CSV table of C-alpha atoms in Angstrom, one decimal:
chain,number,residue,atom,x,y,z
A,63,MET,CA,-7.8,77.3,-71.8
A,64,LYS,CA,-4.5,76.5,-73.5
A,65,ASP,CA,-4.4,73.0,-75.0
A,66,THR,CA,-1.0,73.2,-76.7
A,67,LEU,CA,2.3,72.8,-74.8
A,68,GLU,CA,4.9,75.1,-76.2
A,69,ILE,CA,8.6,74.7,-75.5
A,70,ARG,CA,11.5,77.0,-76.6
A,71,TRP,CA,15.0,75.6,-76.8
A,72,HIS,CA,18.1,77.8,-76.5
A,73,GLY,CA,21.6,76.5,-77.3
A,74,ARG,CA,24.6,77.0,-79.4
A,75,GLY,CA,25.2,75.7,-82.9
A,76,GLY,CA,26.6,72.1,-82.6
A,77,GLN,CA,25.1,71.3,-79.2
A,78,GLY,CA,22.0,69.6,-80.5
A,79,ALA,CA,19.2,71.8,-79.4
A,80,LYS,CA,17.6,71.5,-82.9
A,81,THR,CA,18.0,67.8,-82.8
A,82,ALA,CA,16.5,67.5,-79.3
A,83,ALA,CA,13.4,69.5,-80.5
A,84,LEU,CA,13.0,67.3,-83.6
A,85,LEU,CA,13.4,64.1,-81.5
A,86,LEU,CA,10.8,65.3,-79.0
A,87,ALA,CA,8.4,66.0,-81.9
A,88,ASP,CA,9.1,62.5,-83.3
A,89,VAL,CA,8.4,60.6,-80.1
A,90,ALA,CA,5.3,62.8,-79.1
A,91,PHE,CA,3.9,62.1,-82.6
A,92,GLU,CA,4.3,58.4,-82.0
A,93,THR,CA,2.0,58.7,-78.9
A,94,GLY,CA,-0.8,60.2,-81.1
A,95,LYS,CA,-0.1,63.9,-80.5
A,96,TYR,CA,-0.1,66.6,-83.0
A,97,VAL,CA,3.4,68.2,-83.1
A,98,GLN,CA,5.7,70.8,-84.4
A,99,GLY,CA,9.5,70.7,-84.0
A,100,PHE,CA,11.5,73.3,-85.8
A,101,PRO,CA,14.6,75.6,-85.6
A,102,GLU,CA,14.7,79.3,-86.1
A,103,TYR,CA,17.2,79.7,-89.0
A,104,GLY,CA,19.5,82.6,-89.4
A,105,PRO,CA,23.3,83.0,-89.9
A,106,GLU,CA,24.0,80.1,-87.5
A,107,ARG,CA,27.5,78.7,-87.2
A,108,MET,CA,29.2,76.4,-84.7
A,109,GLY,CA,29.0,78.0,-81.3
A,110,ALA,CA,26.5,80.8,-82.3
A,111,PRO,CA,23.2,81.1,-80.3
A,112,ILE,CA,20.3,79.2,-81.9
A,113,THR,CA,16.7,78.7,-81.0
A,114,ALA,CA,14.4,75.8,-81.7
A,115,TYR,CA,10.7,75.1,-80.8
A,116,ASN,CA,8.1,72.5,-80.0
A,117,ARG,CA,4.4,72.6,-80.0
A,118,ILE,CA,2.6,69.4,-78.7
A,119,SER,CA,-1.2,69.1,-78.6
A,120,ASP,CA,-4.1,66.6,-78.6
A,121,ASN,CA,-5.7,68.8,-81.2
A,122,GLN,CA,-4.6,69.9,-84.7
A,123,ILE,CA,-2.1,72.8,-84.5
A,124,ARG,CA,-3.0,75.6,-86.9
A,125,LEU,CA,-0.5,78.2,-85.6
A,126,HIS,CA,2.8,78.4,-87.7
A,127,SER,CA,5.2,80.8,-86.1
A,128,ASN,CA,8.0,81.1,-83.6
A,129,ILE,CA,7.0,80.7,-79.9
A,130,TYR,CA,6.9,84.0,-78.0
A,131,GLU,CA,5.1,82.9,-74.9
A,132,PRO,CA,6.4,79.4,-74.1
A,133,ASP,CA,5.3,77.2,-71.3
A,134,TYR,CA,8.8,75.9,-70.8
A,135,VAL,CA,12.3,76.9,-71.9
A,136,ALA,CA,15.3,74.5,-72.1
A,137,VAL,CA,18.7,76.1,-72.0
A,138,VAL,CA,21.3,73.8,-73.3
A,139,ASP,CA,24.2,76.2,-72.7
A,140,GLU,CA,24.1,78.2,-69.4
A,141,THR,CA,26.5,80.8,-70.8
A,142,LEU,CA,23.5,82.1,-72.9
A,143,LEU,CA,21.9,83.3,-69.6
A,144,GLU,CA,24.3,86.2,-69.8
A,145,SER,CA,23.7,87.2,-73.4
A,146,VAL,CA,20.2,86.0,-74.4
A,147,ASP,CA,16.9,86.8,-72.6
A,148,VAL,CA,15.9,83.2,-72.3
A,149,THR,CA,13.0,84.0,-70.0
A,150,ALA,CA,11.3,86.4,-72.5
A,151,GLY,CA,7.6,85.6,-72.5
A,152,LEU,CA,8.1,82.5,-70.4
A,153,SER,CA,5.0,81.5,-68.4
A,154,GLU,CA,5.5,81.5,-64.6
A,155,GLU,CA,3.1,78.5,-64.6
A,156,GLY,CA,5.7,76.4,-66.5
A,157,GLY,CA,9.4,76.6,-65.9
A,158,ILE,CA,12.9,76.8,-67.2
A,159,LEU,CA,15.3,73.9,-67.5
A,160,ILE,CA,19.0,74.8,-67.4
A,161,ASN,CA,22.1,72.6,-68.1
A,162,SER,CA,24.2,73.7,-65.1
A,163,THR,CA,26.0,72.4,-62.1
A,164,ARG,CA,25.2,75.6,-60.2
A,165,THR,CA,22.4,76.0,-57.7
A,166,GLU,CA,19.1,77.8,-58.2
A,167,LYS,CA,20.4,80.6,-55.8
A,168,GLU,CA,23.4,81.2,-58.2
A,169,ILE,CA,21.2,81.0,-61.4
A,170,ARG,CA,18.1,83.0,-60.3
A,171,PRO,CA,19.8,86.5,-60.6
A,172,LEU,CA,20.5,85.7,-64.3
A,173,LEU,CA,16.8,85.1,-65.1
A,174,ASN,CA,15.6,88.7,-65.4
A,175,GLY,CA,13.2,88.5,-62.5
A,176,TYR,CA,11.6,85.3,-63.6
A,177,LYS,CA,9.6,83.9,-60.7
A,178,GLY,CA,8.5,80.5,-62.0
A,179,ALA,CA,10.0,77.1,-61.5
A,180,VAL,CA,13.7,76.5,-62.2
A,181,TYR,CA,14.9,73.0,-63.0
A,182,LEU,CA,18.6,72.1,-63.2
A,183,ILE,CA,20.5,69.2,-64.6
A,184,ASP,CA,24.2,68.5,-65.2
A,185,ALA,CA,23.6,67.4,-68.8
A,186,ARG,CA,27.3,67.7,-69.6
A,187,GLY,CA,28.3,65.4,-66.7
A,188,ILE,CA,25.7,62.8,-67.7
A,189,SER,CA,26.7,62.9,-71.3
A,190,GLU,CA,30.4,62.6,-70.5
A,191,ARG,CA,29.7,59.6,-68.2
A,192,THR,CA,27.5,57.7,-70.6
A,193,LEU,CA,28.7,58.8,-74.0
A,194,GLY,CA,32.3,59.8,-73.4
A,195,LYS,CA,31.7,63.2,-74.9
A,196,ASN,CA,29.8,66.4,-74.3
A,197,PHE,CA,26.4,65.8,-76.1
A,198,PRO,CA,24.1,67.6,-73.7
A,199,ASN,CA,21.0,67.4,-76.0
A,200,THR,CA,20.2,63.8,-75.0
A,201,PRO,CA,20.0,64.4,-71.2
A,202,MET,CA,18.2,67.7,-71.9
A,203,LEU,CA,15.6,65.9,-74.0
A,204,SER,CA,14.9,63.4,-71.2
A,205,ALA,CA,14.7,66.1,-68.5
A,206,ILE,CA,12.2,68.3,-70.5
A,207,VAL,CA,10.0,65.2,-71.1
A,208,ARG,CA,10.0,64.6,-67.3
A,209,ILE,CA,9.3,68.1,-66.2
A,210,CYS,CA,6.6,68.8,-68.9
A,211,GLU,CA,5.0,65.3,-68.4
A,212,VAL,CA,4.6,65.1,-72.1
A,213,MET,CA,4.3,61.3,-72.0
A,214,ASP,CA,4.8,58.3,-69.7
A,215,GLU,CA,8.4,57.5,-68.8
A,216,GLU,CA,8.3,53.9,-70.2
A,217,ASP,CA,6.6,55.0,-73.4
A,218,PHE,CA,9.3,57.6,-73.8
A,219,PHE,CA,12.1,55.2,-73.3
A,220,GLY,CA,10.6,52.6,-75.5
A,221,LEU,CA,10.0,55.0,-78.4
A,222,MET,CA,13.5,56.4,-78.0
A,223,LEU,CA,15.0,52.9,-78.0
A,224,ARG,CA,13.3,52.2,-81.3
A,225,LEU,CA,14.3,55.5,-82.8
A,226,TYR,CA,18.0,55.0,-81.8
A,227,GLN,CA,18.1,51.4,-82.9
A,228,HIS,CA,16.9,52.5,-86.4
A,229,LYS,CA,19.2,55.6,-86.6
A,230,PHE,CA,22.3,53.8,-85.2
A,231,ALA,CA,21.7,50.3,-86.5
A,232,SER,CA,25.4,49.8,-87.2
A,233,LYS,CA,26.6,51.3,-83.8
A,234,PRO,CA,24.8,49.5,-80.9
A,235,GLU,CA,27.2,51.0,-78.4
A,236,VAL,CA,25.8,54.5,-79.3
A,237,VAL,CA,22.3,53.2,-78.6
A,238,ASP,CA,23.3,51.9,-75.2
A,239,GLY,CA,25.1,55.1,-74.2
A,240,ASN,CA,22.2,57.3,-75.3
A,241,MET,CA,19.6,55.2,-73.5
A,242,GLU,CA,21.7,55.3,-70.3
A,243,ALA,CA,22.0,59.1,-70.7
A,244,LEU,CA,18.2,59.4,-71.0
A,245,ARG,CA,17.6,57.2,-67.9
A,246,GLN,CA,20.1,59.1,-65.8
A,247,ALA,CA,18.7,62.5,-66.8
A,248,PHE,CA,15.2,61.4,-66.1
A,249,LYS,CA,16.3,60.6,-62.5
A,250,GLU,CA,18.7,63.5,-61.9
A,251,VAL,CA,16.8,66.5,-63.1
A,252,ARG,CA,16.0,68.6,-60.0
A,253,ASN,CA,13.6,71.4,-59.2
A,254,GLY,CA,15.8,74.2,-57.9
């Protein structure tokens, strides 16, 4: 039986996929979990495809490698569906989360025959409404926490508030906007 949750993030340089993976590791650690959060480094540049990973477990994690058979995949930029095999190795028991305004019917043909759950969220729209800019990683982080059920909703929001208050101590408006993005995303992520 698998006791470690594995998540693979796909995005483009500058969209915050790496930051989302690291934040998820930070908040999961605060709940007493063993965690890993790391990017796959290569010749990344702004706009180039990047990959980041999370492992979350109640037990010590002894594996130190990229994730080839994830339980969940988060796709921060839907244009990657046409150029990267984001469903490679993805468990049909888990699911894929995609930042998109399209429907599952429109997205499904781009998933290389993947038959598992498809979750959709308009992370860009949420980000632009709450933060005034396209920072899709914050809504994507909240959506992945919800669909994976990594932790209780209120624990997640409380931990993120503390983290943001520390990180943005001199910019309280950034804290408020990010917290609102998290709350909206938690409500708005949809299955198919």
